[in-house]
Short mmCIF file of C-alpha atoms and ligand atoms in Angstrom, two decimals:
data_model
loop_
_atom_site.label_atom_id
_atom_site.label_comp_id
_atom_site.label_asym_id
_atom_site.label_seq_id
_atom_site.Cartn_x
_atom_site.Cartn_y
_atom_site.Cartn_z
CA UNK E 22 31.07 -13.00 -0.66
CA UNK E 23 28.97 -12.46 -3.14
CA UNK E 24 26.53 -9.06 -3.09
CA UNK E 25 23.93 -8.76 -0.54
CA UNK E 26 20.36 -9.79 -2.24
CA UNK E 27 18.72 -6.08 -3.40
CA UNK E 28 14.83 -6.65 -3.04
CA UNK E 29 12.40 -3.60 -4.10
CA UNK E 30 8.10 -4.15 -3.22
CA UNK E 31 5.44 -2.17 -3.75
CA UNK E 32 2.78 -1.66 -1.26
CA UNK E 33 0.22 -0.09 0.27
CA UNK E 34 -0.82 -0.12 3.96
CA UNK E 35 -2.98 -3.00 5.58
CA UNK E 36 -1.61 -5.95 2.82
CA UNK E 37 1.63 -4.13 2.38
CA UNK E 38 2.68 -4.20 6.37
CA UNK E 39 1.88 -7.34 6.59
CA UNK E 40 3.18 -8.33 3.67
CA UNK E 41 6.81 -6.33 4.71
CA UNK E 42 7.06 -8.06 8.08
CA UNK E 43 6.65 -11.78 6.55
CA UNK E 44 9.59 -10.72 4.09
CA UNK E 45 11.71 -9.18 6.60
CA UNK E 46 11.45 -12.72 8.92
CA UNK E 47 11.59 -14.68 5.12
CA UNK E 48 15.31 -12.61 4.47
CA UNK E 49 16.84 -13.23 7.61
CA UNK E 50 16.10 -17.06 7.22
CA UNK E 51 17.63 -16.92 4.09
CA UNK E 52 20.24 -14.60 3.89
CA UNK E 53 20.56 -14.34 7.69
CA UNK E 54 23.29 -11.39 9.42
CA UNK E 55 24.37 -13.54 12.06
CA UNK E 56 22.71 -10.60 14.45
CA UNK E 57 18.89 -11.71 13.58
CA UNK E 58 18.67 -9.33 10.89
CA UNK E 59 19.21 -10.12 7.11
CA UNK E 60 22.04 -8.96 4.46
CA UNK E 61 19.86 -8.56 1.78
CA UNK E 62 18.78 -4.82 1.31
CA UNK E 63 15.00 -4.64 1.12
CA UNK E 64 13.15 -1.20 -0.28
CA UNK E 65 9.38 -0.62 -0.19
CA UNK E 66 7.87 1.81 -2.61
CA UNK E 67 5.10 3.14 -0.43
CA UNK E 68 1.61 4.54 -1.69
CA UNK E 69 1.17 8.09 -0.85
CA UNK E 70 -2.45 8.71 -2.86
CA UNK E 71 -3.94 8.04 0.91
CA UNK E 72 -2.25 11.31 2.25
CA UNK E 73 -3.96 14.13 3.23
CA UNK E 74 -3.87 17.68 4.94
CA UNK E 75 -5.88 17.23 8.38
CA UNK E 76 -6.58 19.35 11.10
CA UNK E 77 -3.82 21.04 9.93
CA UNK E 78 -1.14 17.91 9.71
CA UNK E 79 -0.43 16.02 6.43
CA UNK E 80 -1.47 12.44 7.55
CA UNK E 81 0.22 9.44 5.38
CA UNK E 82 -1.76 6.68 6.38
CA UNK E 83 -0.25 3.56 4.43
CA UNK E 84 3.78 4.84 5.28
CA UNK E 85 2.38 4.59 8.44
CA UNK E 86 0.48 1.19 8.83
CA UNK E 87 3.94 -0.26 7.44
CA UNK E 88 5.93 1.91 10.07
CA UNK E 89 4.10 1.06 12.87
CA UNK E 90 3.53 -2.97 11.74
CA UNK E 91 7.46 -3.35 11.20
CA UNK E 92 8.13 -1.39 14.46
CA UNK E 93 6.16 -3.36 16.31
CA UNK E 94 4.10 -0.87 17.73
CA UNK E 95 0.75 -1.67 15.92
CA UNK E 96 -2.14 -2.23 16.97
CA UNK E 97 -2.84 -5.91 16.17
CA UNK E 98 -6.41 -6.41 17.60
CA UNK E 99 -8.29 -3.39 15.76
CA UNK E 100 -6.28 -3.78 12.33
CA UNK E 101 -4.90 -0.45 12.07
CA UNK E 102 -2.85 2.30 14.33
CA UNK E 103 -0.83 2.24 17.46
CA UNK E 104 -1.57 0.36 20.25
CA UNK E 105 -2.31 1.43 23.70
CA UNK E 106 -3.50 4.41 21.66
CA UNK E 107 -5.75 7.32 23.28
CA UNK E 108 -7.91 9.66 21.87
CA UNK E 109 -8.28 12.92 24.04
CA UNK E 110 -6.60 15.10 21.43
CA UNK E 111 -9.33 14.16 19.21
CA UNK E 112 -11.61 14.82 21.18
CA UNK E 113 -10.38 18.65 22.16
CA UNK E 114 -10.55 18.95 18.49
CA UNK E 115 -13.92 17.64 17.72
CA UNK E 116 -15.25 20.53 19.96
CA UNK E 117 -13.90 23.16 17.62
CA UNK E 118 -14.99 20.97 15.38
CA UNK E 119 -11.71 20.13 13.03
CA UNK E 120 -10.99 16.95 11.80
CA UNK E 121 -13.16 14.38 10.29
CA UNK E 122 -15.62 13.27 12.68
CA UNK E 123 -15.61 9.87 11.23
CA UNK E 124 -11.67 9.13 10.54
CA UNK E 125 -9.57 8.56 14.58
CA UNK E 126 -6.66 10.44 14.93
CA UNK E 127 -4.96 8.70 17.74
CA UNK E 128 -3.10 10.69 20.45
CA UNK E 129 -0.25 8.87 20.18
CA UNK E 130 -0.44 8.66 16.32
CA UNK E 131 -1.07 12.86 16.13
CA UNK E 132 2.52 13.15 17.27
CA UNK E 133 4.31 11.20 14.00
CA UNK E 134 1.37 13.56 11.94
CA UNK E 135 2.62 16.61 14.15
CA UNK E 136 6.92 15.63 13.86
CA UNK E 137 5.97 15.38 9.61
CA UNK E 138 4.68 18.44 9.50
CA UNK E 139 6.87 20.50 11.75
CA UNK E 140 9.55 18.65 9.25
CA UNK E 141 7.55 19.58 5.95
CA UNK E 142 7.36 23.18 7.28
CA UNK E 143 10.90 23.58 7.76
CA UNK E 144 10.94 22.73 4.09
CA UNK E 145 12.01 19.05 4.19
CA UNK E 146 10.07 17.23 1.21
CA UNK E 147 8.39 13.82 2.58
CA UNK E 148 11.06 11.33 1.79
CA UNK E 149 13.69 13.00 3.93
CA UNK E 150 11.32 13.63 7.00
CA UNK E 151 9.79 9.74 6.56
CA UNK E 152 13.39 8.80 6.66
CA UNK E 153 13.72 10.72 10.07
CA UNK E 154 10.88 9.27 11.52
CA UNK E 155 10.88 6.11 10.48
CA UNK E 156 15.23 5.92 12.06
CA UNK E 157 13.20 5.81 15.41
CA UNK E 158 13.10 1.88 15.22
CA UNK E 159 14.96 -0.41 13.60
CA UNK E 160 12.88 -1.33 10.68
CA UNK E 161 15.11 -3.86 8.78
CA UNK E 162 13.19 -2.38 5.74
CA UNK E 163 13.92 1.22 4.09
CA UNK E 164 10.45 2.75 3.51
CA UNK E 165 10.27 5.36 0.36
CA UNK E 166 7.37 7.50 -0.27
CA UNK E 167 6.46 6.52 -4.09
CA UNK E 168 6.58 10.33 -4.92
CA UNK E 169 7.53 13.90 -2.68
CA UNK E 170 4.90 15.47 -4.48
CA UNK E 171 1.15 15.99 -3.00
CA UNK E 172 -0.95 13.36 -4.71
CA UNK E 173 -4.24 12.63 -3.51
CA UNK E 174 -6.90 9.88 -5.08
CA UNK E 175 -10.32 10.94 -5.40
CA UNK E 176 -13.33 9.60 -5.98
CA UNK E 177 -16.10 10.26 -8.02
CA UNK E 178 -19.66 9.14 -6.96
CA UNK E 179 -23.23 9.60 -8.63
CA UNK E 180 -25.09 12.24 -6.40
CA UNK E 181 -28.64 11.42 -6.84
CA UNK E 182 -29.55 13.74 -3.88
CA UNK E 183 -28.71 16.69 -5.65
CA UNK E 184 -31.35 18.91 -6.80
CA UNK E 185 -29.58 20.41 -9.80
CA UNK E 186 -29.16 17.51 -12.31
CA UNK E 187 -25.84 19.38 -13.19
CA UNK E 188 -24.66 18.45 -9.87
CA UNK E 189 -25.48 14.77 -9.97
CA UNK E 190 -21.59 13.60 -9.41
CA UNK E 191 -19.89 14.47 -6.26
CA UNK E 192 -15.78 14.19 -6.21
CA UNK E 193 -14.61 13.50 -2.44
CA UNK E 194 -11.27 12.62 -0.87
CA UNK E 195 -10.81 8.66 -1.18
CA UNK E 196 -10.24 8.88 2.67
CA UNK E 197 -13.88 10.02 2.75
CA UNK E 198 -14.91 7.32 0.15
CA UNK E 199 -13.52 4.38 2.01
CA UNK E 200 -13.47 5.34 5.78
CA UNK E 201 -16.76 7.48 5.79
CA UNK E 202 -18.85 5.64 3.20
CA UNK E 203 -17.14 2.26 3.62
CA UNK E 204 -17.21 2.13 -0.69
CA UNK E 205 -20.75 1.89 -0.15
CA UNK E 206 -21.36 4.70 -3.00
CA UNK E 207 -20.08 3.60 -6.38
CA UNK E 208 -17.63 4.81 -7.91
CA UNK E 209 -17.44 6.45 -11.33
CA UNK E 210 -14.09 6.62 -11.46
CA UNK E 211 -10.85 7.57 -9.43
CA UNK E 212 -8.80 10.64 -9.95
CA UNK E 213 -5.42 11.00 -8.88
CA UNK E 214 -4.50 14.37 -8.31
CA UNK E 215 -0.95 15.66 -9.02
CA UNK E 216 0.14 12.11 -10.65
CA UNK E 217 0.56 14.10 -14.13
CA UNK E 218 3.27 16.30 -12.70
CA UNK E 219 4.28 13.92 -10.01
CA UNK E 220 8.25 12.60 -9.92
CA UNK E 221 9.41 9.25 -8.20
CA UNK E 222 10.74 10.62 -4.90
CA UNK E 223 14.60 10.08 -4.95
CA UNK E 224 15.47 6.42 -5.13
CA UNK E 225 12.37 5.00 -6.13
CA UNK E 226 13.19 4.38 -9.49
CA UNK E 227 17.34 3.29 -8.53
CA UNK E 228 15.75 0.68 -6.10
CA UNK E 229 13.70 -0.68 -9.24
CA UNK E 230 16.00 -0.64 -11.50
CA UNK E 231 18.67 -2.24 -9.18
CA UNK E 232 16.70 -4.73 -7.63
CA UNK E 233 17.44 -8.48 -8.22
CA UNK E 234 13.75 -9.17 -7.34
CA UNK E 235 10.64 -6.68 -7.69
CA UNK E 236 7.70 -7.55 -5.84
CA UNK E 237 4.10 -6.26 -5.72
CA UNK E 238 2.40 -6.87 -2.03
CA UNK E 239 -0.94 -8.56 -2.08
CA UNK E 240 -2.14 -4.69 -1.72
CA UNK E 241 -4.73 -3.12 -3.38
CA UNK E 242 -4.06 -3.22 -7.57
CA UNK E 243 -6.43 -0.09 -7.84
CA UNK E 244 -5.58 2.73 -5.47
CA UNK E 245 -2.76 1.37 -3.94
CA UNK E 246 -0.35 -0.41 -6.57
CA UNK E 247 -2.07 0.99 -9.15
CA UNK E 248 -1.11 4.75 -7.81
CA UNK E 249 2.14 3.78 -8.05
CA UNK E 250 2.65 2.54 -11.33
CA UNK E 251 1.00 5.45 -12.13
CA UNK E 252 3.65 7.98 -11.09
CA UNK E 253 5.34 8.92 -13.94
CA UNK E 254 8.55 6.94 -14.55
CA UNK E 255 8.25 3.70 -12.33
CA UNK E 256 5.97 1.70 -14.68
CA UNK E 257 8.87 1.82 -17.30
CA UNK E 258 11.41 1.04 -14.65
CA UNK E 259 9.42 -2.17 -13.88
CA UNK E 260 9.82 -3.02 -17.32
CA UNK E 261 13.51 -2.13 -17.85
CA UNK E 262 14.46 -3.24 -14.51
CA UNK E 263 16.64 -6.78 -14.76
CA UNK E 264 14.92 -8.25 -11.69
CA UNK E 265 11.65 -10.67 -12.02
CA UNK E 266 8.59 -8.84 -11.19
CA UNK E 267 6.34 -11.03 -8.89
CA UNK E 268 3.25 -10.51 -7.93
CA UNK E 269 1.40 -12.00 -4.06
CA UNK E 270 -2.66 -11.90 -5.05
CA UNK E 271 -4.59 -9.76 -2.60
CA UNK E 272 -7.88 -11.78 -4.17
CA UNK E 273 -8.51 -15.71 -2.53
CA UNK E 274 -11.66 -17.49 -4.17
CA UNK E 275 -13.04 -14.30 -5.65
CA UNK E 276 -12.90 -12.01 -2.29
CA UNK E 277 -10.86 -9.53 -1.27
CA UNK E 278 -9.49 -11.05 2.25
CA UNK E 279 -9.86 -7.28 4.05
CA UNK E 280 -11.85 -4.39 2.98
CA UNK E 281 -13.27 -3.54 0.24
CA UNK E 282 -10.74 -3.78 -2.85
CA UNK E 283 -13.88 -5.19 -4.70
CA UNK E 284 -15.26 -1.83 -5.16
CA UNK E 285 -12.17 -0.59 -6.59
CA UNK E 286 -12.06 -3.47 -9.22
CA UNK E 287 -15.38 -3.38 -10.34
CA UNK E 288 -15.01 0.73 -10.93
CA UNK E 289 -12.37 -0.21 -13.16
CA UNK E 290 -13.63 -2.87 -14.69
CA UNK E 291 -11.69 -5.92 -13.18
CA UNK E 292 -13.64 -8.74 -11.85
CA UNK E 293 -12.38 -9.82 -8.35
CA UNK E 294 -10.55 -12.83 -8.69
CA UNK E 295 -6.84 -13.76 -8.36
CA UNK E 296 -6.62 -14.50 -12.38
CA UNK E 297 -8.34 -11.21 -13.20
CA UNK E 298 -6.54 -8.90 -10.95
CA UNK E 299 -2.94 -11.04 -12.62
CA UNK E 300 -4.38 -10.37 -16.12
CA UNK E 301 -4.82 -6.17 -15.31
CA UNK E 302 -1.38 -6.07 -14.25
CA UNK E 303 -0.24 -8.33 -17.48
CA UNK E 304 2.26 -10.41 -18.35
CA UNK E 305 5.58 -9.37 -18.99
CA UNK E 306 6.28 -11.09 -22.30
CA UNK E 307 3.02 -9.38 -23.48
CA UNK E 308 4.23 -5.71 -22.59
CA UNK E 309 2.33 -6.21 -18.93
CA UNK E 310 4.31 -6.41 -15.71
CA UNK E 311 4.12 -9.43 -14.34
CA UNK E 312 6.73 -12.39 -14.68
CA UNK E 313 5.28 -14.48 -11.45
CA UNK E 314 2.46 -14.77 -9.70
CA UNK E 315 1.17 -16.17 -6.51
CA UNK E 316 -2.28 -17.37 -5.72
CA UNK E 317 -4.03 -18.87 -3.35
CA UNK E 318 -4.45 -22.46 -2.66
CA UNK E 319 -8.26 -22.04 -3.16
CA UNK E 320 -7.33 -20.70 -6.82
CA UNK E 321 -5.35 -23.24 -8.43
CA UNK E 322 -7.34 -23.71 -11.40
CA UNK E 323 -6.35 -20.42 -12.74
CA UNK E 324 -2.15 -21.55 -12.54
CA UNK E 325 -2.03 -23.18 -16.32
CA UNK E 326 -4.55 -20.69 -18.02
CA UNK E 327 -2.12 -17.90 -16.39
CA UNK E 328 1.09 -19.91 -17.24
CA UNK E 329 0.09 -20.10 -20.82
CA UNK E 330 -0.44 -16.28 -20.89
CA UNK E 331 3.06 -15.91 -19.88
CA UNK E 332 2.71 -15.48 -16.10
CA UNK E 333 4.57 -18.37 -14.08
CA UNK E 334 1.86 -18.80 -11.31
CA UNK E 335 2.17 -21.20 -8.03
CA UNK E 336 -0.62 -22.06 -5.58
CA UNK E 337 0.20 -21.40 -1.55
CA UNK E 338 -1.79 -20.42 0.80
CA UNK E 339 -2.07 -16.67 0.92
CA UNK E 340 -3.28 -15.72 4.60
CA UNK E 341 -1.44 -13.63 6.16
CA UNK E 342 -2.60 -14.97 9.66
CA UNK E 343 0.40 -14.81 11.58
CA UNK E 344 4.03 -13.94 10.95
CA UNK E 345 4.81 -17.64 10.45
CA UNK E 346 2.43 -17.59 7.49
CA UNK E 347 2.95 -14.19 6.01
CA UNK E 348 6.82 -15.13 5.65
CA UNK E 349 5.95 -18.67 3.85
CA UNK E 350 4.13 -16.31 1.24
CA UNK E 351 7.14 -13.86 1.31
CA UNK E 352 9.44 -17.21 0.90
CA UNK E 353 7.58 -18.44 -2.34
CA UNK E 354 7.34 -15.10 -4.02
CA UNK E 355 11.65 -14.82 -3.33
CA UNK E 356 11.86 -18.26 -4.87
CA UNK E 357 9.77 -17.78 -7.90
CA UNK E 358 11.90 -14.22 -8.41
CA UNK E 359 14.89 -15.89 -7.48
CA UNK E 360 14.30 -18.90 -10.17
CA UNK E 361 15.43 -17.87 -13.55
CA UNK E 362 18.61 -15.57 -12.16
P1 GDP M 1195 -5.03 -0.26 2.92
O1 GDP M 1195 -3.89 0.22 2.22
O2 GDP M 1195 -4.72 -0.61 4.61
O3 GDP M 1195 -5.99 -0.47 1.97
O4 GDP M 1195 -4.01 -1.82 2.01
P2 GDP M 1195 -3.54 -2.36 0.72
O5 GDP M 1195 -3.20 -1.41 -0.05
O6 GDP M 1195 -2.10 -3.04 1.11
O7 GDP M 1195 -4.34 -3.78 0.27
C1 GDP M 1195 -5.40 -4.42 1.36
C2 GDP M 1195 -5.68 -5.31 0.37
O8 GDP M 1195 -5.00 -6.34 1.56
C3 GDP M 1195 -6.96 -5.91 0.69
O9 GDP M 1195 -8.35 -5.65 0.16
C4 GDP M 1195 -6.84 -7.37 0.53
O10 GDP M 1195 -7.52 -7.63 -0.94
C5 GDP M 1195 -5.42 -7.60 0.14
N1 GDP M 1195 -4.99 -8.63 1.83
C6 GDP M 1195 -5.04 -8.09 3.25
N2 GDP M 1195 -4.86 -9.01 4.20
C7 GDP M 1195 -4.46 -10.03 3.17
C8 GDP M 1195 -3.85 -11.54 3.34
O11 GDP M 1195 -3.98 -11.96 4.63
N3 GDP M 1195 -3.76 -12.20 2.14
C9 GDP M 1195 -3.97 -11.51 1.13
N4 GDP M 1195 -3.13 -12.53 0.15
N5 GDP M 1195 -4.56 -10.32 0.70
C10 GDP M 1195 -4.85 -9.89 1.50
CA1 CA M 1196 -4.14 2.47 1.82
#
């Protein structure tokens, strides 16, 4: 018997969650364990740049989006949070002016945040606290925070309202920019506070280095994948790892599918297109990251030019509308990643 296949994935919240659900399914079909699961070891390295302290609690939105989705307790209709959620506690908190009025904390979700914060207060690092929380459900995927250190993405925006000309730049937490303002205030730049001194969480570098294939989920290239790559040591581990690095485009036919990732790309001067994002990650043979790239069938015209730039590119339907479609996308990424082994 050969050693189990090891798959590493870099992931943000919603795109990451749907992709991982598909990948778990694709792996169970390719390498079944005879018990409905897979013999493959899937480890996701998850963005924690959206994390925040809120109402005295540490919230980790991307880890939780993935957790709830893989556990099957997510709200499919709404697209985030827990199914069957209520908001009695946040209504009480609002009476005291606690929390962000534009950021819903459901009661079930608050249970997760209280449990996590309690463990952090007991001195556990985030990775250990997360592992305890994740052990509640059979996820079939190991979820690692990118770092145990507190890294928070903040956004610098123009503030034309300010009476003081020296105060015409405002900085806010990414969640405020994203959820309260729906990314409508043009971002000058993103500042990942604490990233310079952050170190990868235990297991992160080892996972990348030992992986047979490394997949970049169709997640936000700037504030999800970009943040993970900026943790010192992670990008270098990707370049030096033996596994091929395959990305899945989060952009289809010039638009972002879900969310407002275009506002993030614009801020860093990258066009909202499947090929611009691939070139932003860069070809590994030219010092970048990617060996391969999946674009949507609608972006078929990008295949040849990206291949010429050194990125093996294939076009497939990339809308993750259901489990079957997501599994097919993940399987195509595995195919491309394991091709030249
Ligand atoms: P967030 O943390 O919740 O913002 O989620 P992610 O970082 O995972 O990225 C969200 C991005 O995933 C969106 O802006 C889209 O570009 C991409 N995305 C979401 N759904 C799909 C899908 O069905 N197909 C593809 N190809 N990309 C998607
Ligand atoms: Ca996120």
